[in-house]
CSV table of C-alpha atoms in Angstrom, one decimal:
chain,number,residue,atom,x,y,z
A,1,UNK,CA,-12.3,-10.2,-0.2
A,2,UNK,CA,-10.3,-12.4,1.9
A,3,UNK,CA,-12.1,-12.8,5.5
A,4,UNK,CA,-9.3,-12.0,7.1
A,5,UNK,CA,-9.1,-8.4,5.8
A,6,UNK,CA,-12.9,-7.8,5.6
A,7,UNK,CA,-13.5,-5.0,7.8
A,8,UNK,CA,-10.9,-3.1,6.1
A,9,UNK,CA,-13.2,-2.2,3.8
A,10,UNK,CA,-15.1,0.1,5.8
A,11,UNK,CA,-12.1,0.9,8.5
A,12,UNK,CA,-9.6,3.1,6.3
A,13,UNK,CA,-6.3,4.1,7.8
A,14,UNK,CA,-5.0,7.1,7.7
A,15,UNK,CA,-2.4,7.6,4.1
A,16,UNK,CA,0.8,7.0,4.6
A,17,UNK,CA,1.7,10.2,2.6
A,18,UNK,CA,1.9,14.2,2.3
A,19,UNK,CA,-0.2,16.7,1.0
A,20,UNK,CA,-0.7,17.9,-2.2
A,21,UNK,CA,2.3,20.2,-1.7
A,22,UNK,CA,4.5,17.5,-0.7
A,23,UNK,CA,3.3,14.9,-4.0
A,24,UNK,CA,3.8,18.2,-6.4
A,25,UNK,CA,7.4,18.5,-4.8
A,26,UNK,CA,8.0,14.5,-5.1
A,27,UNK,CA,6.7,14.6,-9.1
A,28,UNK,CA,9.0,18.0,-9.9
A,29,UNK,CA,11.8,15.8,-8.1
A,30,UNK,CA,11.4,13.0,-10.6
A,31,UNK,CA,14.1,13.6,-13.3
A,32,UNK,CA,15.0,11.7,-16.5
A,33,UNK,CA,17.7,9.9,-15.0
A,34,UNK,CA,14.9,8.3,-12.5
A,35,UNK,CA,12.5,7.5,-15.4
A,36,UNK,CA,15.2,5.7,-17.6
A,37,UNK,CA,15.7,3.1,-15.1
A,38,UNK,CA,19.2,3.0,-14.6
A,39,UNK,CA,19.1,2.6,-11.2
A,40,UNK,CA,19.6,-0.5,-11.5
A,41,UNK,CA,17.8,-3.8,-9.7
A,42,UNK,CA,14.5,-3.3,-10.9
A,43,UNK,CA,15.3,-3.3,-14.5
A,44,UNK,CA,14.6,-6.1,-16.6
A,45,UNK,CA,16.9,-7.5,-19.3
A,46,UNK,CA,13.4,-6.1,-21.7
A,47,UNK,CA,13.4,-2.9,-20.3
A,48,UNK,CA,14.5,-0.8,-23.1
A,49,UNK,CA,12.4,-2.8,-25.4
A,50,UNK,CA,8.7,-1.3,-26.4
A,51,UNK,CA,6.2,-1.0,-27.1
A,52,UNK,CA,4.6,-2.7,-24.2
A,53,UNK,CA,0.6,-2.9,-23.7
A,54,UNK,CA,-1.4,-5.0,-21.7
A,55,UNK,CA,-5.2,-6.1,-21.9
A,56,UNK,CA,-6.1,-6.2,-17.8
A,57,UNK,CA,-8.9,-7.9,-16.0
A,58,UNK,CA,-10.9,-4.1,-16.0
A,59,UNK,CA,-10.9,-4.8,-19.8
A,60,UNK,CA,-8.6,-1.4,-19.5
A,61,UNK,CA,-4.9,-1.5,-21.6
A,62,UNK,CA,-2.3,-0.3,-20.2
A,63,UNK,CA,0.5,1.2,-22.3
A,64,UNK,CA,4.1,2.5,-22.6
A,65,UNK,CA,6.0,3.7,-24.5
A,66,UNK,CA,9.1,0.6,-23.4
A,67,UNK,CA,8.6,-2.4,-21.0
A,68,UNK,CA,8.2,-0.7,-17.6
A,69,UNK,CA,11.1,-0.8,-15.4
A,70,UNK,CA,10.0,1.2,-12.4
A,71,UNK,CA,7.2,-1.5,-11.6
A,72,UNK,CA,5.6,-0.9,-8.2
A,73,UNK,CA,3.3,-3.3,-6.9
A,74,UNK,CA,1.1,-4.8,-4.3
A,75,UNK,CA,3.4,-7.4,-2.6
A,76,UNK,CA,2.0,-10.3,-3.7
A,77,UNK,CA,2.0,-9.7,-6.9
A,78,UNK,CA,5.6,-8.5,-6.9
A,79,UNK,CA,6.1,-12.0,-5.3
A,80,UNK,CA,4.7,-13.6,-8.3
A,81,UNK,CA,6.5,-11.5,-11.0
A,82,UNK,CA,9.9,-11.8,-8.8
A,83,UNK,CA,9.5,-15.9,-9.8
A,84,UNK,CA,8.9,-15.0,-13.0
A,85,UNK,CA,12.5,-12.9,-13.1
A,86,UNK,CA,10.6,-9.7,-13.0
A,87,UNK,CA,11.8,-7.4,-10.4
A,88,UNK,CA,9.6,-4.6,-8.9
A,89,UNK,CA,10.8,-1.3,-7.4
A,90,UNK,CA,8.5,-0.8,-5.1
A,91,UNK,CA,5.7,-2.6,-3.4
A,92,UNK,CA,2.9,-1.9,-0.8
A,93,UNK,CA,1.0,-4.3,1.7
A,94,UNK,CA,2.3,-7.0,4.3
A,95,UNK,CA,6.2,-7.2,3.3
A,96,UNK,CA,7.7,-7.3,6.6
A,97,UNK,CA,7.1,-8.9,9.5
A,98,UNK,CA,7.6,-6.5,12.7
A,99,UNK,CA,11.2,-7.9,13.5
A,100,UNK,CA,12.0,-6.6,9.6
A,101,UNK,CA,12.2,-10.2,8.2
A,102,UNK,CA,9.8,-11.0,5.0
A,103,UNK,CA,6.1,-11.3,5.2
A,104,UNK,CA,4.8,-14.5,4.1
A,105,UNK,CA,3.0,-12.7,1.3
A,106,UNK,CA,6.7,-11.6,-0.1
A,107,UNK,CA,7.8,-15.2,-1.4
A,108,UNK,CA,11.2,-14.7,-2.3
A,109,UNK,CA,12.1,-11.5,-2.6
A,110,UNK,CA,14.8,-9.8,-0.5
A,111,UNK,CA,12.5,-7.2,0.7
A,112,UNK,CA,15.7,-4.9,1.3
A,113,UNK,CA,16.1,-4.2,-2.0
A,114,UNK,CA,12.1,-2.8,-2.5
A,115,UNK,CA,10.8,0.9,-1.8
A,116,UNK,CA,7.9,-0.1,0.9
A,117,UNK,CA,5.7,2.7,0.3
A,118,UNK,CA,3.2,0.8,2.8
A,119,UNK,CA,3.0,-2.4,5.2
A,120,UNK,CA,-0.7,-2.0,6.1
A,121,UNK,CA,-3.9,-1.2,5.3
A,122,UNK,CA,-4.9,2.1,4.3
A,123,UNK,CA,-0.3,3.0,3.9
A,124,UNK,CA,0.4,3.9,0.8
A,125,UNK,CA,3.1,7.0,0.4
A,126,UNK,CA,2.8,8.8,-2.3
A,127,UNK,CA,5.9,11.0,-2.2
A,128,UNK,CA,7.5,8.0,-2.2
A,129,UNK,CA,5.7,6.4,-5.0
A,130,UNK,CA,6.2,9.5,-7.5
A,131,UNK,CA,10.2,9.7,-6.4
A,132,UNK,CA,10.2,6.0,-7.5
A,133,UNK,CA,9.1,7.4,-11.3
A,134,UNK,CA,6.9,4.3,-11.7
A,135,UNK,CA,5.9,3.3,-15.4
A,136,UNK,CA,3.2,0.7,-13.8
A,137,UNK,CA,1.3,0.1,-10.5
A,138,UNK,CA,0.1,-3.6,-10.5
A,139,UNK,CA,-2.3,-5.1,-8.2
A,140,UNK,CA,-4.9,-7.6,-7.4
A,141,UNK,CA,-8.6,-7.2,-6.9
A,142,UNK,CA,-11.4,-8.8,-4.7
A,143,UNK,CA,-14.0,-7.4,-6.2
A,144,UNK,CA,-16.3,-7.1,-9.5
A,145,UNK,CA,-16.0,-3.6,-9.4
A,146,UNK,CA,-12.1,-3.1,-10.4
A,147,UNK,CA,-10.7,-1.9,-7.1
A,148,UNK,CA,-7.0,-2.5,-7.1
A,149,UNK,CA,-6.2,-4.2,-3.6
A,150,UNK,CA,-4.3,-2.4,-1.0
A,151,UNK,CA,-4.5,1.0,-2.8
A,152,UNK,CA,-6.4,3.5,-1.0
A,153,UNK,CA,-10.0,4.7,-2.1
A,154,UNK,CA,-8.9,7.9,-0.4
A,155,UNK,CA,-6.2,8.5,-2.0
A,156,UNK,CA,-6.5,6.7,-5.3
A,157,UNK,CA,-7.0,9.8,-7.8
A,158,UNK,CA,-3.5,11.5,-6.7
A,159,UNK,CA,-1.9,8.1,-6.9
A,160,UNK,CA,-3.2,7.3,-10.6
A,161,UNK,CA,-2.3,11.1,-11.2
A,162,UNK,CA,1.3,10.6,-10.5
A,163,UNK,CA,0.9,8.9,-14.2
A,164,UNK,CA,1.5,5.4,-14.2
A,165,UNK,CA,-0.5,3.0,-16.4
A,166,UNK,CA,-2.3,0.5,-13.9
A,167,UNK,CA,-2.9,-3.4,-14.2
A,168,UNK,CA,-5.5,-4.8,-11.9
A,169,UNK,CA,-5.3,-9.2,-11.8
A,170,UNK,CA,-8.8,-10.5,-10.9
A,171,UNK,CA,-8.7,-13.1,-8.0
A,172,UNK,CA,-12.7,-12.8,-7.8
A,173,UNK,CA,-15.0,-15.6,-8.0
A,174,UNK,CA,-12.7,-17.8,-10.2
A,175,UNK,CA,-10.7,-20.7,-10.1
A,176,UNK,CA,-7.0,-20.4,-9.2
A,177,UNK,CA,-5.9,-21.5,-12.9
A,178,UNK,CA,-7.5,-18.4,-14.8
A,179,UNK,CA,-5.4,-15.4,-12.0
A,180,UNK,CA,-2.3,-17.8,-12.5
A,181,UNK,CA,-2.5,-17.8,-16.4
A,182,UNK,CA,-2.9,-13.9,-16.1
A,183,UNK,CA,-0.1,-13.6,-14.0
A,184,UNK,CA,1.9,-15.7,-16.4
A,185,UNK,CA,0.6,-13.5,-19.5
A,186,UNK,CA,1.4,-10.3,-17.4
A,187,UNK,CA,5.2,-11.5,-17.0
A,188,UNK,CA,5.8,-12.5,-20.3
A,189,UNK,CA,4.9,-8.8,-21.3
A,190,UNK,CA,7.0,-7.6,-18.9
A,191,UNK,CA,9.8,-9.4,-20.6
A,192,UNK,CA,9.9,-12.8,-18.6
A,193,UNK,CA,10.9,-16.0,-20.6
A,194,UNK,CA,7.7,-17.7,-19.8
A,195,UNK,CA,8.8,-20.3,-22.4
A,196,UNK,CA,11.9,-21.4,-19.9
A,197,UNK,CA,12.8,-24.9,-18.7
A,198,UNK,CA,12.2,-23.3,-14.9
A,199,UNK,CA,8.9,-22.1,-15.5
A,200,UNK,CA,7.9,-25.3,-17.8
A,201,UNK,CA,9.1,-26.9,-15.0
A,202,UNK,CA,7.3,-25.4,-12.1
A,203,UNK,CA,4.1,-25.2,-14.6
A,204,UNK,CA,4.5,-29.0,-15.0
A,205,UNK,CA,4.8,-29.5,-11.1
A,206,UNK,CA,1.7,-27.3,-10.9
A,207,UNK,CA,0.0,-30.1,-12.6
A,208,UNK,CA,1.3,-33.1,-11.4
A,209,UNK,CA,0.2,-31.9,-7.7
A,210,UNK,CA,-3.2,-30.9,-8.9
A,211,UNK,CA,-3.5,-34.5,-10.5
A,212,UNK,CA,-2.7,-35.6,-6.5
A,213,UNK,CA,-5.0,-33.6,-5.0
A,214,UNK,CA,-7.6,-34.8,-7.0
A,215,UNK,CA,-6.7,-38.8,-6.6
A,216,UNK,CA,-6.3,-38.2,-2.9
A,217,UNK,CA,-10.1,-37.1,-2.8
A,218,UNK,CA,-11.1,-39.9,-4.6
A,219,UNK,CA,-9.5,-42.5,-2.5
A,220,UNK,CA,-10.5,-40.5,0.6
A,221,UNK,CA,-14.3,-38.9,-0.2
A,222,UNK,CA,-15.6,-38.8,3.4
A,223,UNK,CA,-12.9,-36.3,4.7
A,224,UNK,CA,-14.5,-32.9,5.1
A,225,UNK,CA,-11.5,-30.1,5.1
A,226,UNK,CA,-12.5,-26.3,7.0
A,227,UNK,CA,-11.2,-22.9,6.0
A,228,UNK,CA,-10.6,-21.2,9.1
A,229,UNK,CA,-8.9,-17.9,10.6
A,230,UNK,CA,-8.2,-16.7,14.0
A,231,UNK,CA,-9.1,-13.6,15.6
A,232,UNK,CA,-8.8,-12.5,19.3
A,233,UNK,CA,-12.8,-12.3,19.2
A,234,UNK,CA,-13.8,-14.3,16.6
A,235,UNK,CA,-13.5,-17.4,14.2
A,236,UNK,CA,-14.0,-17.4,10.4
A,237,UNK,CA,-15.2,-19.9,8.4
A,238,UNK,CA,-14.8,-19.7,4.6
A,239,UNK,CA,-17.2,-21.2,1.9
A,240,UNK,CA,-16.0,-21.8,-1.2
A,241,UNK,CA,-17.5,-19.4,-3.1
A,242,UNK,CA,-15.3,-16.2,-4.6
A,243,UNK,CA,-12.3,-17.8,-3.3
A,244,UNK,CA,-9.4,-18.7,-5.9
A,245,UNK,CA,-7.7,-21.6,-4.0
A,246,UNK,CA,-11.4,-22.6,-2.6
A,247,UNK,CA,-12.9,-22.8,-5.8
A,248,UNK,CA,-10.4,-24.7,-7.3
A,249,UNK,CA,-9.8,-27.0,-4.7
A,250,UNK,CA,-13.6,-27.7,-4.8
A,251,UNK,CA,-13.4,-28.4,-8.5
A,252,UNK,CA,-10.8,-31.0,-7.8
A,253,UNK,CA,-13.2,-33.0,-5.6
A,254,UNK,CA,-12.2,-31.3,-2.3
A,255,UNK,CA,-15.0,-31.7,0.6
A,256,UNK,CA,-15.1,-28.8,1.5
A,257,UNK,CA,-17.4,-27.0,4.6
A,258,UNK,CA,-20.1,-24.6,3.5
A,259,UNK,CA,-21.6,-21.9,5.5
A,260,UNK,CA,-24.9,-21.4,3.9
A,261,UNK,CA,-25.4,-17.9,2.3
A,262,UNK,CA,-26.9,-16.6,5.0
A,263,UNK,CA,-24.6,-17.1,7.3
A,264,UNK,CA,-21.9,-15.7,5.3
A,265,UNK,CA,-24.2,-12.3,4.3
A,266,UNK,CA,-22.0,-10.1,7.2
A,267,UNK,CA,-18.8,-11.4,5.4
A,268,UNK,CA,-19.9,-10.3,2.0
A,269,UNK,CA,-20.6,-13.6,0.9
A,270,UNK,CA,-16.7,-14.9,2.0
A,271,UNK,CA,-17.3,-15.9,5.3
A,272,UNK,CA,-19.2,-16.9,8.5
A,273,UNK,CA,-18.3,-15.3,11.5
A,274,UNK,CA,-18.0,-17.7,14.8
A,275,UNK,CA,-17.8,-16.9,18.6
A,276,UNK,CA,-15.1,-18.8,19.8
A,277,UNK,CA,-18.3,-20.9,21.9
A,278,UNK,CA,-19.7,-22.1,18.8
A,279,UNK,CA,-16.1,-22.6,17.0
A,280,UNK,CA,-17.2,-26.4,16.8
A,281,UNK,CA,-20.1,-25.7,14.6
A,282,UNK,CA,-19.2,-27.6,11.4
A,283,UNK,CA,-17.5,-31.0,11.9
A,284,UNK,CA,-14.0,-31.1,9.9
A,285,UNK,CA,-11.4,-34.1,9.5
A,286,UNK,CA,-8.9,-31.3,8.4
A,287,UNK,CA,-8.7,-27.4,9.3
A,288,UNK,CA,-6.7,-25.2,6.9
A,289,UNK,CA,-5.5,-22.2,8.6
A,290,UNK,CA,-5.1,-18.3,7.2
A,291,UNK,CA,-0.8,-17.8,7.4
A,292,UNK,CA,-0.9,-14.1,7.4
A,293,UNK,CA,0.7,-11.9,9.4
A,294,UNK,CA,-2.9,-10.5,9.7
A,295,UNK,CA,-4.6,-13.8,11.5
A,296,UNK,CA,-3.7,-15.5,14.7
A,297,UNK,CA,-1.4,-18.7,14.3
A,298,UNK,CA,-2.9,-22.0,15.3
A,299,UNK,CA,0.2,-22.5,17.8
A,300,UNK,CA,-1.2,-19.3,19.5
A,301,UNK,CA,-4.6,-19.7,19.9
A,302,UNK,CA,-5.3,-20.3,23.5
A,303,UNK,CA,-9.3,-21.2,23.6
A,304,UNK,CA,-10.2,-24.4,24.8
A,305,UNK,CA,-13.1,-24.8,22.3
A,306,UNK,CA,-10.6,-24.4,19.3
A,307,UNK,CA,-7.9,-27.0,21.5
A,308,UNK,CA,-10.7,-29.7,21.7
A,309,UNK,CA,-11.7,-29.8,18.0
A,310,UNK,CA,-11.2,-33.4,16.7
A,311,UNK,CA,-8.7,-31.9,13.7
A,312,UNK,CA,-6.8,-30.0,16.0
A,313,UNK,CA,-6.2,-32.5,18.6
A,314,UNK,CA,-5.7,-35.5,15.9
A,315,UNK,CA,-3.0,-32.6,14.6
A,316,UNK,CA,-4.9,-32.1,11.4
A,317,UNK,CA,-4.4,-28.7,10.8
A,318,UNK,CA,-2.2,-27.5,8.0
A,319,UNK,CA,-1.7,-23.6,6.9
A,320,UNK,CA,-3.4,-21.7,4.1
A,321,UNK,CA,-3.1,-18.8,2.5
A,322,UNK,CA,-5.8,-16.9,1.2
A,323,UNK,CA,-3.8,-14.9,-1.0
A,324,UNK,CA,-2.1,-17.0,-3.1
A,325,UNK,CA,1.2,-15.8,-4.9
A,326,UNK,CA,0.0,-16.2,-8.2
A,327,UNK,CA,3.3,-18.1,-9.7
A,328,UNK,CA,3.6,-21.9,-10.1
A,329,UNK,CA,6.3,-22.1,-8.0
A,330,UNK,CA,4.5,-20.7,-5.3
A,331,UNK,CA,1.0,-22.3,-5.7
A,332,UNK,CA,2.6,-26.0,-6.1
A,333,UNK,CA,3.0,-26.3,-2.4
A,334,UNK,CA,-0.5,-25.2,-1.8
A,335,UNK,CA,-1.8,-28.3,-3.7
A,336,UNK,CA,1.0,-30.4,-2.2
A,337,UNK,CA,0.2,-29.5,1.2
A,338,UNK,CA,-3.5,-30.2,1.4
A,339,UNK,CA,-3.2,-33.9,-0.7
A,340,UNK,CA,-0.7,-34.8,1.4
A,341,UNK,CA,-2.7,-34.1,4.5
A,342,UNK,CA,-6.3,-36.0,2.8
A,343,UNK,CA,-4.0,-39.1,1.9
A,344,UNK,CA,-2.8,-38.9,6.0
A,345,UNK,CA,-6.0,-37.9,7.6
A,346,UNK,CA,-7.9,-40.0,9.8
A,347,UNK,CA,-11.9,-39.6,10.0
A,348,UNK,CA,-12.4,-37.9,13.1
A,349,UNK,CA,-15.2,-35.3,12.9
């Protein structure tokens, strides 16, 4: 999983939710009226149209009846499907920033006009989710072993029994390409005209910036780039391993810093942990900051060791985020981002 979220795993909050009582209430609550989707924004212009079935990254198929309407979804992915023209009802995970404005992982969407059933770890309301009458719960996962990200082990067999089919998107050990295909494929059977002069666009735009990224590294082979995040305690350094954007940025001839296995075993093979002391460890010519919400902004960070890096104090630090919006559109900038900052970097480490 993303380093930044890695003690999560083992540090469960406390669900967002009532009792068994309360869900039994929500369900009974749930009319026809809810399930046909004429409420309105979250309907797609497929909705009505069926049979829909869809082959996941579990190897499970999800199926319906019609196109689900009542999508709810982990934010990100709601991001992705929102670029697509697919608009989810609800979502869960980091969609608004503590003065109420969107969350970097919310792209685009106006995040007025979602249910949030959760902004952190471990939230996730189930009376809310069963009043929503979803016909699909769509997330990503960070692991081999099918966990849906950002839904609750806890509390996962009363959310699955509220009855909606699931779709989990595998962002594990691959390269960004494959999760963005799937999340292309995942649209389309939602009822998304994948086949548009937008998306062809942004697709084609994908590709040109890839084709960048991979000259800048050729003209520039000597720059080493970091993946880092900020903690108040500590300093993570990413390998490329398991990573989407890592992997594929690797493949593209990116020189990358590696924290031998070893190092990253306490990170679950994502990571190396770093004092802020030893925060110069690895020489880098450009650091690529975690964005979210969740990690400490370079602008913020007050330790001296971090101020005196070479990258930081030739200004060669440029943001990342670990969790990827898997849509074109959203992924393009990504690529952008880090060529343009190889092309402009000066050998400093």
């Amino acid at each position: 999983m993303p380093h930044a979220r890695a003690t999560h795993l083992t540090r469960r909050g406390v669900l967002a939710a009532g009792g068994a009582l309360g869900l039994g209430a929500a369900l009974a609550a749930c009319g026809d009226d809810a399930k046909s989707g004429s409420s309105g924004s979250g309907e797609t212009a497929a909705a009505k149209s069926g049979p829909w079935s869809f082959k996941d990254d579990r190897g499970q198929t999800a199926k319906a009846d019609t196109i689900p309407s009542n999508i709810v979804a982990f934010v990100g992915v709601a991001a992705a499907l929102y670029d697509y023209g697919i608009q989810a009802k609800g979502v869960f995970g980091p969609t608004k920033t503590k003065d109420g404005k969107a969350d970097v992982q919310a792209g685009d969407m106006d995040v007025s006009k979602v249910t949030v059933l959760g902004n952190e770890w471990g939230q996730f309301n189930i009376e809310k989710y069963a009043a929503l009458a979803p016909d699909a719960l769509i997330s990503t996962m960070f692991d081999d072993a099918g966990t849906l990200w950002y839904v609750p082990e806890e509390s996962k067999k009363k959310i699955l029994a509220v009855g909606a089919p699931s779709v989990g998107i595998s962002v594990y050990d691959r390269q960004l390409t494959e999760p963005l295909q799937r999340m292309l494929q995942l649209a389309e059977s939602l009822g998304a005209d994948t086949a548009s002069s937008r998306v062809t666009a942004a697709k084609k735009a994908f590709e040109d910036a890839a084709a960048r990224l991979r000259a800048a590294t050729k003209a520039n082979p000597g720059i080493r780039v970091m993946a880092g995040s900020a903690s108040q305690d500590l300093f993570y350094v990413s390998g490329s391993n398991l990573s989407i954007d890592l992997e594929y940025f690797k493949a593209l001839g990116v020189n990358l810093v590696e924290p031998p296995e070893k190092a990253k075993a306490k990170g679950g093979g994502w990571y190396e942990s770093l004092s802020w002391e030893n925060v110069d460890k690895y020489a880098a010519d450009i650091i690529m900051m975690d964005n979210r919400t969740s990690a400490i902004q370079p602008a913020d960070i007050t330790e001296a060791t971090w101020k005196k890096l070479p990258a930081v104090e030739a200004g060669q630090v440029i943001a990342r985020n670990p969790e990827p919006i898997l849509s074109y559109d959203k992924c393009t900038p990504l690529l952008t981002s880090l060529a343009e900052a190889i092309e402009k970097a000066k050998k400093v480490a």
